[in-house]
Short mmCIF file of C-alpha atoms in Angstrom, two decimals:
data_model
loop_
_atom_site.label_atom_id
_atom_site.label_comp_id
_atom_site.label_asym_id
_atom_site.label_seq_id
_atom_site.Cartn_x
_atom_site.Cartn_y
_atom_site.Cartn_z
CA TRP C 1 -12.55 7.63 25.55
CA ASP C 2 -13.19 3.99 26.86
CA VAL C 3 -15.31 3.46 29.81
CA ASP C 4 -15.12 -0.14 31.00
CA PRO C 5 -18.55 -1.03 31.37
CA ALA C 6 -17.04 -3.34 34.49
CA ASP C 7 -15.39 -0.58 36.05
CA PRO C 8 -16.82 2.57 35.06
CA ALA C 9 -14.61 4.51 37.62
CA ASN C 10 -11.55 3.35 35.67
CA ASN C 11 -11.98 5.53 32.42
CA HIS C 12 -9.43 6.96 29.75
CA LEU C 13 -8.91 9.71 26.99
CA ILE C 14 -7.28 8.38 23.96
CA ALA C 15 -6.17 10.94 21.04
CA ALA C 16 -5.70 9.89 17.41
CA VAL C 17 -2.47 12.26 16.36
CA ILE C 18 -2.40 13.49 12.60
CA GLY C 19 1.34 13.50 11.95
CA LEU C 20 3.09 15.57 9.58
CA ARG C 21 5.82 14.00 8.29
CA THR C 22 6.61 10.53 9.38
CA TRP C 23 4.39 8.83 11.91
CA GLU C 24 0.44 8.78 12.83
CA THR C 25 0.18 8.03 16.81
CA VAL C 26 -2.17 7.13 19.50
CA VAL C 27 -1.55 8.65 22.56
CA ILE C 28 -3.46 8.54 26.12
CA ILE C 29 -4.44 12.01 27.50
CA HIS C 30 -3.47 13.10 31.08
CA LYS C 31 -4.03 16.27 33.10
CA ALA C 32 -1.48 18.70 31.86
CA ALA C 33 0.55 16.31 30.33
CA ASN C 34 2.93 18.00 26.99
CA TYR C 35 3.15 15.70 24.01
CA GLY C 36 5.98 17.35 22.52
CA TYR C 37 4.27 18.93 19.90
CA SER C 38 6.14 20.41 17.17
CA GLN C 39 9.40 19.50 18.49
CA ARG C 40 8.45 15.38 18.63
CA GLU C 41 6.55 13.60 16.07
CA GLY C 42 5.70 9.74 17.01
CA THR C 43 9.13 8.42 18.82
CA GLU C 44 11.39 11.09 16.70
CA VAL C 45 12.63 14.63 17.05
CA LEU C 46 11.25 17.04 14.48
CA LEU C 47 13.40 19.58 13.76
CA PRO C 48 12.40 23.26 12.63
CA ASP C 49 12.90 22.48 9.16
CA ASN C 50 10.58 19.39 8.96
CA THR C 51 13.61 16.93 9.05
CA ARG C 52 13.70 14.55 11.80
CA GLN C 53 16.44 12.64 13.97
CA THR C 54 16.36 10.25 16.77
CA LEU C 55 15.89 10.94 20.67
CA SER C 56 18.83 11.99 22.73
CA GLY C 57 19.60 10.82 25.81
CA SER C 58 18.66 13.71 27.60
CA ASP C 59 14.90 14.15 26.89
CA GLU C 60 13.63 17.92 28.17
CA LEU C 61 11.88 19.85 26.46
CA PRO C 62 11.78 23.95 27.01
CA VAL C 63 8.66 25.38 27.96
CA TYR C 64 8.23 28.30 25.60
CA VAL C 65 5.74 30.93 26.95
CA THR C 66 6.36 33.30 23.90
CA ASP C 67 7.68 32.38 20.59
CA THR C 68 11.03 33.02 21.80
CA ALA C 69 10.94 33.32 25.86
CA THR C 70 11.12 30.05 27.98
CA HIS C 71 10.53 29.00 31.46
CA GLY C 72 11.77 25.99 32.52
CA THR C 73 11.66 22.42 30.77
CA VAL C 74 9.28 19.52 30.76
CA ILE C 75 9.67 15.76 29.75
CA PRO C 76 7.22 15.07 26.80
CA ASN C 77 4.74 11.85 27.10
CA TYR C 78 4.95 9.52 23.77
CA PRO C 79 2.73 7.59 22.26
CA VAL C 80 1.55 3.70 22.96
CA LEU C 81 0.92 2.91 19.05
CA GLN C 82 2.46 4.43 16.01
CA TYR C 83 2.51 3.34 12.47
CA GLY C 84 4.57 5.15 9.32
CA HIS C 85 3.68 7.08 6.54
CA THR C 86 4.26 4.20 3.76
CA ALA C 87 1.91 2.19 1.16
CA SER C 88 1.09 -0.38 3.95
CA GLY C 89 0.37 2.35 6.65
CA GLY C 90 -1.08 5.75 5.88
CA ASP C 91 -0.68 9.45 6.24
CA ALA C 92 -4.00 10.26 8.19
CA ILE C 93 -5.33 8.35 11.27
CA ALA C 94 -8.59 8.00 11.81
CA GLY C 95 -9.50 7.77 15.95
CA GLY C 96 -10.58 4.45 16.50
CA PHE C 97 -12.73 2.91 19.56
CA VAL C 98 -12.27 0.55 22.50
CA TYR C 99 -14.68 -2.26 21.29
CA ARG C 100 -17.41 -3.15 24.51
CA GLY C 101 -20.22 -4.32 22.18
CA LYS C 102 -21.03 -8.43 22.24
CA THR C 103 -21.80 -8.93 18.31
CA VAL C 104 -18.32 -9.78 18.05
CA PRO C 105 -16.33 -11.25 21.21
CA GLN C 106 -13.40 -11.69 19.69
CA LEU C 107 -12.96 -8.16 19.82
CA GLN C 108 -13.37 -7.43 23.50
CA GLY C 109 -11.20 -5.13 24.90
CA LYS C 110 -9.38 -4.49 21.69
CA TYR C 111 -8.65 -1.00 20.25
CA VAL C 112 -9.92 -0.46 16.18
CA PHE C 113 -8.48 2.56 14.69
CA GLY C 114 -7.71 2.86 10.82
CA ASP C 115 -6.33 5.36 8.20
CA ILE C 116 -8.66 8.31 6.44
CA SER C 117 -6.78 7.95 2.96
CA THR C 118 -5.78 4.17 2.98
CA GLY C 119 -8.48 2.89 4.03
CA ARG C 120 -6.29 0.39 6.24
CA VAL C 121 -7.78 -0.79 9.49
CA TRP C 122 -5.81 -2.30 12.66
CA TYR C 123 -6.33 -3.19 16.22
CA ALA C 124 -4.64 -3.45 19.15
CA ASP C 125 -4.99 -4.46 23.17
CA PHE C 126 -5.96 -1.97 25.15
CA LYS C 127 -4.50 -3.25 28.44
CA GLU C 128 -1.07 -3.22 26.08
CA MET C 129 -1.71 0.12 25.18
CA LEU C 130 -2.20 1.10 29.24
CA ALA C 131 1.34 -0.76 29.61
CA ALA C 132 2.75 1.32 27.11
CA ASP C 133 2.35 4.14 28.71
CA ASP C 134 4.97 4.29 30.80
CA GLY C 135 6.80 7.24 29.88
CA ASP C 136 9.63 5.30 28.02
CA PRO C 137 9.47 6.11 24.12
CA ARG C 138 10.89 2.99 23.33
CA THR C 139 7.64 1.29 24.74
CA LEU C 140 4.91 0.58 22.10
CA ALA C 141 1.83 -1.65 22.09
CA GLU C 142 1.98 -4.15 19.06
CA SER C 143 -0.88 -3.28 16.27
CA HIS C 144 -2.37 -6.19 14.08
CA GLU C 145 -3.52 -5.32 10.50
CA ALA C 146 -7.34 -6.57 10.40
CA GLY C 147 -8.14 -7.57 6.61
CA ILE C 148 -11.76 -6.93 5.76
CA TRP C 149 -14.28 -9.60 4.77
CA TRP C 150 -16.98 -8.25 2.27
CA ASP C 151 -19.67 -9.56 0.10
CA ASP C 152 -20.38 -7.15 -2.94
CA PRO C 153 -23.79 -7.27 -3.36
CA ALA C 154 -23.27 -5.73 -7.12
CA ASP C 155 -21.03 -8.34 -8.66
CA ALA C 156 -22.36 -10.95 -11.12
CA PRO C 157 -21.88 -13.99 -10.99
CA ASP C 158 -21.87 -13.80 -6.81
CA ARG C 159 -18.61 -14.76 -5.96
CA GLY C 160 -19.39 -14.31 -2.09
CA SER C 161 -17.30 -13.15 0.91
CA GLN C 162 -14.17 -11.81 -0.67
CA LEU C 163 -11.20 -10.77 1.73
CA TYR C 164 -9.66 -7.25 1.22
CA PRO C 165 -6.79 -5.95 2.80
CA SER C 166 -8.12 -2.38 3.18
CA MET C 167 -11.77 -0.83 2.95
CA ALA C 168 -10.27 1.00 0.07
CA PRO C 169 -11.55 -1.53 -2.98
CA ILE C 170 -15.19 -1.59 -0.88
CA VAL C 171 -15.51 1.93 -1.02
CA LYS C 172 -14.46 2.17 -4.78
CA ALA C 173 -16.99 -0.64 -5.66
CA ALA C 174 -19.77 1.50 -3.62
CA TYR C 175 -18.75 4.80 -4.87
CA HIS C 176 -19.26 3.24 -8.82
CA VAL C 177 -22.70 1.72 -8.04
CA ARG C 178 -23.90 4.75 -6.14
CA GLY C 179 -23.19 6.76 -9.69
CA GLY C 180 -19.35 7.99 -9.16
CA ARG C 181 -18.17 8.79 -12.41
CA HIS C 182 -14.53 9.10 -11.95
CA PRO C 183 -12.57 5.77 -12.30
CA GLU C 184 -10.99 6.47 -9.34
CA LEU C 185 -12.24 7.91 -5.49
CA PRO C 186 -12.24 11.37 -5.02
CA GLY C 187 -9.69 13.38 -3.14
CA ARG C 188 -6.03 12.61 -3.10
CA SER C 189 -3.46 12.37 -0.30
CA THR C 190 0.24 11.80 -0.45
CA LEU C 191 0.03 7.90 -0.69
CA ALA C 192 -3.34 7.41 -2.01
CA SER C 193 -2.97 9.17 -4.97
CA SER C 194 -5.72 7.48 -6.79
CA GLY C 195 -8.22 8.51 -4.38
CA ARG C 196 -8.90 8.36 -0.74
CA VAL C 197 -11.45 6.42 1.33
CA ASP C 198 -12.37 9.10 4.02
CA LEU C 199 -12.48 6.22 6.55
CA ARG C 200 -14.06 7.19 10.01
CA PHE C 201 -15.46 5.02 12.92
CA ALA C 202 -18.13 5.27 15.53
CA VAL C 203 -19.92 2.89 18.29
CA ASP C 204 -23.34 3.09 19.36
CA ARG C 205 -24.57 2.83 22.80
CA SER C 206 -24.58 -0.66 23.02
CA GLY C 207 -20.63 -0.67 22.09
CA GLU C 208 -20.95 -2.09 18.38
CA LEU C 209 -18.60 -0.91 16.14
CA TYR C 210 -19.39 1.10 12.52
CA VAL C 211 -16.96 2.08 9.74
CA LEU C 212 -17.92 5.22 7.88
CA SER C 213 -16.61 6.31 4.60
CA LYS C 214 -17.40 9.65 3.30
CA SER C 215 -16.10 8.99 -0.19
CA ASP C 216 -19.08 6.79 -0.93
CA GLY C 217 -21.31 7.90 1.42
CA MET C 218 -22.06 4.65 3.44
CA ILE C 219 -22.25 3.78 7.14
CA ARG C 220 -21.49 -0.14 7.63
CA ILE C 221 -21.61 -2.14 10.98
CA VAL C 222 -18.73 -4.89 12.39
CA THR C 223 -20.90 -8.18 12.16
CA GLY C 224 -18.23 -10.84 13.26
CA VAL C 225 -14.65 -11.91 12.57
CA GLY C 226 -14.32 -14.17 9.08
CA PRO C 227 -12.19 -17.34 9.09
CA PRO C 228 -8.44 -16.93 9.07
CA LEU C 229 -6.20 -17.71 6.41
CA THR C 230 -3.79 -20.98 6.53
CA ALA C 231 -1.04 -18.70 6.18
CA SER C 232 -1.92 -15.47 7.76
CA ARG C 233 -0.19 -14.44 11.00
CA ASP C 234 -2.46 -13.48 14.21
CA HIS C 235 -4.68 -11.31 12.14
CA GLN C 236 -8.24 -10.71 12.80
CA HIS C 237 -10.24 -10.32 9.70
CA ALA C 238 -13.12 -8.50 10.39
CA ARG C 239 -16.98 -8.79 8.57
#
């Protein structure tokens, strides 16, 4: 959910939807809306045999009242964000939050989310997400990958803060420091064959953002934005 402190009456319910085959998505919830399950996944048609195809010009779904009987049709709502089941994405979205805290002003008004399995983290401008909620499946907000700056307290010699592409190596290091015996993280997924991060997010009453990782049993607070890299695009790098 999101409640803007400057405009409490203007609030929104946000859902992160774990996909079956191809897409992980974020939708804005509306009363009585239909989001296409199980005939849609992301901005594509999901067929009964779990294969997919592109949307046709007429995008209406029958309303099933039993397994076979229908009553009228409905036009489904579509995601405002999505990412694919790839190594640079993931296969199980972790629901995020719109940052409303004060510690990291660069994240104000940004929706921060990630992937449970791979530990990758992204952000998107929430105003862009609301603008993308226009009924057109072709309209999506832009998401940006966030690298993670982290200073390993157990490294010797101390290398200082290092930039990581995801939470996976950070969680793996802590898992071993805390007594994990297996060479890889516990759990498995289609994309994270060497174990999964089990990533989640939380906020406190002040709107500050926390990153939770079940595989190493840690709760970490986001404290700032690291220095940009010379060759980077417009990505933020959280600390």
